Coordinates of C-alpha atoms in Angstrom, one line a residue:
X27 CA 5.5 9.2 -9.2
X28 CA 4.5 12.9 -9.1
X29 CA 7.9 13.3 -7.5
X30 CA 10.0 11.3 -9.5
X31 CA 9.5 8.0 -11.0
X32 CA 12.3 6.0 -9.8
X33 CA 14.6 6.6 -6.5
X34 CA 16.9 4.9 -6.9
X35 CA 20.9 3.3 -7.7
X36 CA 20.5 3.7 -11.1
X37 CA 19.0 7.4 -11.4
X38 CA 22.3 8.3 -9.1
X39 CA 19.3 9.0 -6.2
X40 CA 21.0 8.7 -2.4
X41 CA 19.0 11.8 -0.3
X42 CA 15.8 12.1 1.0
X43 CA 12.1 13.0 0.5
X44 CA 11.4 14.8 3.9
X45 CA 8.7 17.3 5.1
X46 CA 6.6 17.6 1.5
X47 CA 3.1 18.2 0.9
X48 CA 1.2 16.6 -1.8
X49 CA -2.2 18.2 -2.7
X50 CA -5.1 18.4 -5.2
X51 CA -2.7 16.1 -7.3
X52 CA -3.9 13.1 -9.7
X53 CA -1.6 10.7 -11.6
X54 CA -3.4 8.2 -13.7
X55 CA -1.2 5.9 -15.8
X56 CA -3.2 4.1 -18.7
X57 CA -1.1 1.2 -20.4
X58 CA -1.1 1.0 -24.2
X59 CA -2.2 -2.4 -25.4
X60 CA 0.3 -5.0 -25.7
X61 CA 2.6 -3.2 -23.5
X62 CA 4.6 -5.6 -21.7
X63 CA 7.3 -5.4 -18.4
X64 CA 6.4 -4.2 -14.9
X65 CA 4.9 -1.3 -14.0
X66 CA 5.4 1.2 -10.5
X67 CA 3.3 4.0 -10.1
X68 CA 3.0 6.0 -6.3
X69 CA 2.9 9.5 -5.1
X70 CA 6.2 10.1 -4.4
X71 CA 7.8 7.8 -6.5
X72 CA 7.2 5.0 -8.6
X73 CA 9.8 2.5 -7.9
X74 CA 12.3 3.1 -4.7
X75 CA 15.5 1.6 -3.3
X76 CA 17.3 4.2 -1.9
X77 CA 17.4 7.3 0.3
X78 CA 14.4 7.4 3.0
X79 CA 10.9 9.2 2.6
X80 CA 9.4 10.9 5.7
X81 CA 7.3 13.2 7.0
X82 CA 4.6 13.2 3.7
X83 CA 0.7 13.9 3.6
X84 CA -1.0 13.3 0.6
X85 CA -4.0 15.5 0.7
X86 CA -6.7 15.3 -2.1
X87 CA -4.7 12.9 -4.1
X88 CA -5.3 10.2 -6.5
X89 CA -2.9 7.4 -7.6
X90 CA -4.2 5.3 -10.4
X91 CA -2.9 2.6 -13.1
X92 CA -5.3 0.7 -15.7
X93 CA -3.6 -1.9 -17.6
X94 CA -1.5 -5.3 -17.6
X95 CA 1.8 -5.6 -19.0
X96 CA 2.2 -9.1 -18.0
X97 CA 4.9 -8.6 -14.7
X98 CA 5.4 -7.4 -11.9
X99 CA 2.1 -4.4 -10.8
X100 CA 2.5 -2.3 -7.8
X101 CA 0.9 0.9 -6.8
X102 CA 1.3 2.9 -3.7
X103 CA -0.2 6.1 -1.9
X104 CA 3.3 7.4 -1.6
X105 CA 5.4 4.5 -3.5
X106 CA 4.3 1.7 -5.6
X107 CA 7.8 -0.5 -5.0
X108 CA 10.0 -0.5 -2.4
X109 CA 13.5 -2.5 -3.0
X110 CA 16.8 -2.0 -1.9
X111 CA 19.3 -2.6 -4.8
X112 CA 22.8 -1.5 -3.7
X113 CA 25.0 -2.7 -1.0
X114 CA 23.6 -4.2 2.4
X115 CA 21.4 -2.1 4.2
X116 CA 17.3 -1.0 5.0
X117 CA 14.8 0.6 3.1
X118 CA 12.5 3.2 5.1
X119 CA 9.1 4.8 4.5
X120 CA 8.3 6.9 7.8
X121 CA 5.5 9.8 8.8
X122 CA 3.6 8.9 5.4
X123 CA -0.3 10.5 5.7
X124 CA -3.3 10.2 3.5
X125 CA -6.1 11.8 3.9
X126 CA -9.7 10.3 2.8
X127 CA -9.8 12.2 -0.4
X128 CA -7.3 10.3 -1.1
X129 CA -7.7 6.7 -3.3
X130 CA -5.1 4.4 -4.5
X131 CA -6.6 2.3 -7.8
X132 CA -5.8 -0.7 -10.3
X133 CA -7.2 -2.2 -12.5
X134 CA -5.0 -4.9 -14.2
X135 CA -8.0 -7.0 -15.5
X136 CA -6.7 -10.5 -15.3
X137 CA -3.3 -10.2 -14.0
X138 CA -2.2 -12.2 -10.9
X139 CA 0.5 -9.6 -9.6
X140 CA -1.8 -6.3 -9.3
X141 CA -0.7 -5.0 -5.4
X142 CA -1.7 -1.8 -4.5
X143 CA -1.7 -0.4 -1.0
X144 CA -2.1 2.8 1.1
X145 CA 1.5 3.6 1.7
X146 CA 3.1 1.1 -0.3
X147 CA 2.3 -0.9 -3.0
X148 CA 4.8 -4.0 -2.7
X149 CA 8.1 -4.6 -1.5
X150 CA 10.3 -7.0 -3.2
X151 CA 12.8 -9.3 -2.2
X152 CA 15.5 -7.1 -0.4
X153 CA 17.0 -6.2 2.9
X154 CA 14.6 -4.8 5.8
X155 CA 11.8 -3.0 5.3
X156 CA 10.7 -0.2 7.9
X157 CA 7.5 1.1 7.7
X158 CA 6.6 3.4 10.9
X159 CA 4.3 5.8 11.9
X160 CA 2.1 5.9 8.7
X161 CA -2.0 6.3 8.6
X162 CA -3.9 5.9 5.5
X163 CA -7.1 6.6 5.7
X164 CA -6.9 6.6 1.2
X165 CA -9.6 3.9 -0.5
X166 CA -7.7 1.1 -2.1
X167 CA -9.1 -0.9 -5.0
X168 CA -7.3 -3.5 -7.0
X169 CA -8.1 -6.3 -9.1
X170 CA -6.4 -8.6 -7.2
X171 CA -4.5 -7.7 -4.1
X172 CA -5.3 -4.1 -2.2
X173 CA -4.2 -3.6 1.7
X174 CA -4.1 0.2 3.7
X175 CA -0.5 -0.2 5.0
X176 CA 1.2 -2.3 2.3
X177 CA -0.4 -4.8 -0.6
X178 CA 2.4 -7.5 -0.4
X179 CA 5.8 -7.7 1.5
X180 CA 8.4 -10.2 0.3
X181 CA 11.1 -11.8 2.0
X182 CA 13.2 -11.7 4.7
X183 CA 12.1 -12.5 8.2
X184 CA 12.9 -9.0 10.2
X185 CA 10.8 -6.8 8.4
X186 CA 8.9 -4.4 10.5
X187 CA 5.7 -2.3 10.7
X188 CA 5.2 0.0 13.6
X189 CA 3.3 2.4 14.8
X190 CA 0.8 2.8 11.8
X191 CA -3.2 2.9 11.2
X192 CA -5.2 2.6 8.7
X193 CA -8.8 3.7 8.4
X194 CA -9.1 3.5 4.9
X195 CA -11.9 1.3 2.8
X196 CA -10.3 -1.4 0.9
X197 CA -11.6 -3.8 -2.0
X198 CA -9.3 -6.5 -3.0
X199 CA -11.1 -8.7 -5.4
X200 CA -8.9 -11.6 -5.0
X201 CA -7.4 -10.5 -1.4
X202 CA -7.8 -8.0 0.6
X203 CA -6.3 -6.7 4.2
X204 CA -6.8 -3.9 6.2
X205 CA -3.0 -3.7 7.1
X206 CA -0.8 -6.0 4.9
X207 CA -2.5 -8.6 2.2
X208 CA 0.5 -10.9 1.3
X209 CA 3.9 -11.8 3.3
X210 CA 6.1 -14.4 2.5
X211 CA 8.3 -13.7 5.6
X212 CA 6.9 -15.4 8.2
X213 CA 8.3 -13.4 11.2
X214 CA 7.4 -10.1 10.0
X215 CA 6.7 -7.6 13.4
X216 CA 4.3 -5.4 13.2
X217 CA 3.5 -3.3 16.9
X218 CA 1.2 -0.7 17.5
X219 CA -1.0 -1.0 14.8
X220 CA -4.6 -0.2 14.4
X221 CA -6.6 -2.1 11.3
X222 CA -9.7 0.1 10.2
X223 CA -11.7 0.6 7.4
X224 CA -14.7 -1.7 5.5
X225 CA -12.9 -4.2 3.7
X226 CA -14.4 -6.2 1.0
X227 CA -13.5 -8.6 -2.1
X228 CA -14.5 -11.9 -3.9
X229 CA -12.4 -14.2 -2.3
X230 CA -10.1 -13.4 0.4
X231 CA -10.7 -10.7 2.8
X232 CA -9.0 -10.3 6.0
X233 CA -9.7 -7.9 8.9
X234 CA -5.7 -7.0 9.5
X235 CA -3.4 -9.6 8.3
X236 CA -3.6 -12.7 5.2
X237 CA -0.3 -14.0 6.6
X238 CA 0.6 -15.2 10.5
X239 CA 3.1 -12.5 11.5
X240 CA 4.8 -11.7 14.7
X241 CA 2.2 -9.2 16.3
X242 CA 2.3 -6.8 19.4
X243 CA -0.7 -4.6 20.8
X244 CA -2.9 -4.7 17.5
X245 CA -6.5 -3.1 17.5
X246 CA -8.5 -4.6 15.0
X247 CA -11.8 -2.1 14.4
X248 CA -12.5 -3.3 10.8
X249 CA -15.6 -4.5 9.1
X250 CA -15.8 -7.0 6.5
X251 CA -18.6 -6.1 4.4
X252 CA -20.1 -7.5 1.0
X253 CA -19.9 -5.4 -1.7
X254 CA -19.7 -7.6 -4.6
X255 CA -23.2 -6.8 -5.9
X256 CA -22.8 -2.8 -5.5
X257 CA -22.2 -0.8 -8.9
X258 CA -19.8 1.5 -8.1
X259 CA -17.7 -0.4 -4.7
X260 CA -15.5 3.0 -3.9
X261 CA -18.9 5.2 -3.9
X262 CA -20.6 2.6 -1.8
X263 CA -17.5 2.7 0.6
X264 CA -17.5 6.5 0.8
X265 CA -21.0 6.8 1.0
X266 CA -21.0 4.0 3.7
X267 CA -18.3 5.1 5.9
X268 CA -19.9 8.6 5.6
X269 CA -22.9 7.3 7.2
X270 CA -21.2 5.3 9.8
X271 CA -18.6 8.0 10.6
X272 CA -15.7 5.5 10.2
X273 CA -13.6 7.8 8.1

């Protein structure tokens, strides 16, 4: 991350990111060929587990990986994975902003576990997950799986998303969410959310949600839109939003 690139038990990490400003900032990592492991790329950091992050804006910002090393992919406007790793407890990403100069971007040609997302990129199998009063209003493009609040949440049943927005375009080309593209935990909560942004792919694409969750007082205000025959999808997006005064 342009922070740090892991936050976690093993780099001794147990604080917090808090009150920070991120602007006029890019970090593009381009995989050598025949690299091979996962790979966790996001604002603050690249792969999390510990500590709490809140109270960021990314501001003119953009987050980028292009490659596939054959695991585990997951980008995020301000971390790419979230997982707890040390003893019992919750992992919490809260007051995260991007602006819309902001874009989050993958390209992992073939790969099957690509997730980017505005906020977060994935969360992998852990205790809770909190993610509350974030708005990403970023573009998110991924090869396969792009949401504006989080590209995929694993396990556990009480994870939660409160309080968020996001007004951000998205193109997934496999699947793609304005709030949160893949859930394995079926009684996820998310409450008070607001699902924005044009949001476009090849295959699935979803106005707020891929996976049933447990929902309260959500405002869907998204468009699906067909962009598969545009040259450049994120200048399309831009230039369409623009006009519609979406973002």
């Amino acid at each position: 991350g342009i922070i740090a690139n892991e936050l976690s038990n093993a780099s001794g990490w147990n604080g917090t990111v808090q009150n920070l400003t991120i602007k006029d900032s890019s970090l593009a990592v381009s995989l050598k060929e025949g690299a091979s492991g996962n790979a966790f790329v996001g604002g603050v950091t690249g792969q999390y587990d510990r500590g709490h992050i809140n109270g960021i804006t990314l501001e003119n910002v953009g987050i980028a990986l292009v490659g596939n090393p054959g695991g585990e992919i997951a980008v995020g406007g301000a971390v790419g994975k979230a997982q707890w790793a040390g003893p019992k407890g919750h992992i919490s990403v809260y007051g995260v902003t991007t602006d819309k100069n902001c874009s989050v971007f993958v390209d992992a040609g073939e790969s099957t576990n690509a997730r980017a997302g505005g906020i977060v990129g994935r969360k992998g199998s852990s205790d809770q997950l909190f993610i509350n009063n974030c708005v990403n209003n970023a573009t998110v493009y991924s090869t396969h799986t792009a949401a504006g609040i989080i590209g995929a949440c694993y396990e556990r049943d009480d994870n939660r998303i409160e309080n968020c927005k996001n007004y951000g375009n998205i193109y997934g080309k496999e699947i793609a969410a304005s709030v949160m593209a893949v859930c394995d935990s079926g009684n996820a909560v998310v409450k008070n959310i607001v699902a924005g942004g044009f949001i476009s792919g090849e295959n699935e694409v979803h106005n707020a949600f891929r996976t049933e969750v447990s929902k309260e007082n959500v405002k869907v205000v998204s468009i699906k839109v067909d962009a598969t025959e545009e040259g450049d999808v994120l200048a399309y997006y831009q230039t369409r939003a623009a006009d519609e005064g979406k973002v």
